[in-house]
Tab-separated table of C-alpha atoms in Angstrom:
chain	number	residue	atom	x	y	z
L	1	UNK	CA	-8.445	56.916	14.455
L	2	UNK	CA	-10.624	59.607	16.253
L	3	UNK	CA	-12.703	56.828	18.288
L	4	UNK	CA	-8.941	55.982	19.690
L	5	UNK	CA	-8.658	58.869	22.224
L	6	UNK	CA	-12.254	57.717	23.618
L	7	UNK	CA	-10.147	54.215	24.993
L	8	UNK	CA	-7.475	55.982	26.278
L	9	UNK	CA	-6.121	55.725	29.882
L	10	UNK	CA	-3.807	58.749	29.240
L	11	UNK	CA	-4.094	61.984	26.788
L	12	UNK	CA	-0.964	64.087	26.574
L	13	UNK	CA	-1.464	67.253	24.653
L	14	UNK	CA	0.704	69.812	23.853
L	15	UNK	CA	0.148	73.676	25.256
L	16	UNK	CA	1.567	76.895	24.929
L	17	UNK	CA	0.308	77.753	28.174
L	18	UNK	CA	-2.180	76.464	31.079
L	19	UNK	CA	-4.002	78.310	33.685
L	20	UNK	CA	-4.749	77.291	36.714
L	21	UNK	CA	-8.076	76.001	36.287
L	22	UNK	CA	-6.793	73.817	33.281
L	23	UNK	CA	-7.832	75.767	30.105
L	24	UNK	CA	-4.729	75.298	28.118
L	25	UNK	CA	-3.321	77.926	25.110
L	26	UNK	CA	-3.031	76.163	21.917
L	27	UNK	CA	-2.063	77.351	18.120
L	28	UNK	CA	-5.371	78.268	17.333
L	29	UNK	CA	-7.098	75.534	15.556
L	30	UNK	CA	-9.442	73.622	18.002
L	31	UNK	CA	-7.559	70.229	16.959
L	32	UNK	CA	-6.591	69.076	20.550
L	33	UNK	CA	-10.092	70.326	22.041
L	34	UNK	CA	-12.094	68.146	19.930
L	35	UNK	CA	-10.400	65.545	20.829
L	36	UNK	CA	-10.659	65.956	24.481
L	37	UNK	CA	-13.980	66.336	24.035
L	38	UNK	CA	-13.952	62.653	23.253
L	39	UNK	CA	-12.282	61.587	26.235
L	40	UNK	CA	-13.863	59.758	29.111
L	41	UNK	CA	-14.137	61.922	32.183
L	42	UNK	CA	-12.355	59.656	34.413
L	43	UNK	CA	-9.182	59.899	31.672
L	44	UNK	CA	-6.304	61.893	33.232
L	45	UNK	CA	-5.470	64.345	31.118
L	46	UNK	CA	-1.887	65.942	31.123
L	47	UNK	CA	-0.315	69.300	28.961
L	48	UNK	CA	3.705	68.822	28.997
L	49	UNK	CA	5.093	72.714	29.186
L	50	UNK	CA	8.074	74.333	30.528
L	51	UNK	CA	8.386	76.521	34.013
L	52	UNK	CA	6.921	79.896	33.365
L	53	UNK	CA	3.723	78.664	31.033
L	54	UNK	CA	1.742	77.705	34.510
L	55	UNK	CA	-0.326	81.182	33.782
L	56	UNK	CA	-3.238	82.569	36.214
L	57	UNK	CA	-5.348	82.968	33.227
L	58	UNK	CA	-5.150	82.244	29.858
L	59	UNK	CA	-7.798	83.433	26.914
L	60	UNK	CA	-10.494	80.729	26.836
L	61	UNK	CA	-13.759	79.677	24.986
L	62	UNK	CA	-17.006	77.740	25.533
L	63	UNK	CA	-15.369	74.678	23.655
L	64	UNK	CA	-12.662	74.547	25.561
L	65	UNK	CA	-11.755	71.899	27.546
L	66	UNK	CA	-9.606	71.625	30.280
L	67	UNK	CA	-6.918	69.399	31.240
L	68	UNK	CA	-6.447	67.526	35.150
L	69	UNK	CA	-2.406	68.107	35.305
L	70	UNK	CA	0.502	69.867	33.842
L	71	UNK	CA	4.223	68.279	33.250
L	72	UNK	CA	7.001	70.529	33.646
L	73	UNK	CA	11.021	70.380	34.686
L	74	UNK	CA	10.081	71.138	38.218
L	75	UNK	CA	7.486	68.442	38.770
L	76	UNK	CA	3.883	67.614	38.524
L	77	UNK	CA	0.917	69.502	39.535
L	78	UNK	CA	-2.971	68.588	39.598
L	79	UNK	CA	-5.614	70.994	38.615
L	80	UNK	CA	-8.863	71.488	39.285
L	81	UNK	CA	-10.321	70.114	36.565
L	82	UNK	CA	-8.983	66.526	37.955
């Protein structure tokens, strides 16, 4: 249930693209940022994307919420947010 991603040691959402500071680009609907906003701060949070979606910037909003790493073929990289 929603209360689930609260116990979590690990959240792995999906992205269309992440920026360096760890605002990821969803499909629009908020889904995957209200449930981060559930997560414990000490959770690490992870986006899986492919090489070429690490952006400099991506469009962001006050809800957003950022994520602490990104997955991709070539490896994995912390972000600021973590």
């Amino acid at each position: 249930g929603p209360a689930a991603v609260g116990a979590a040691d690990l959240v792995v959402v999906p992205a269309v693209a992440v920026d360096r500071r760890g605002l990821r680009l969803g499909r629009g609907g908020g889904s995957y940022d209200r449930a981060l906003a559930r997560v414990a701060p000490a959770t690490l949070t992870v986006a899986l994307l492919h090489d070429g979606e690490l952006l400099d910037a991506v469009p962001a909003e006050e809800h957003d919420r950022p994520v602490h790493a990104v997955i991709t073929p070539s490896g994995v990289r912390r972000l600021p947010a973590g």
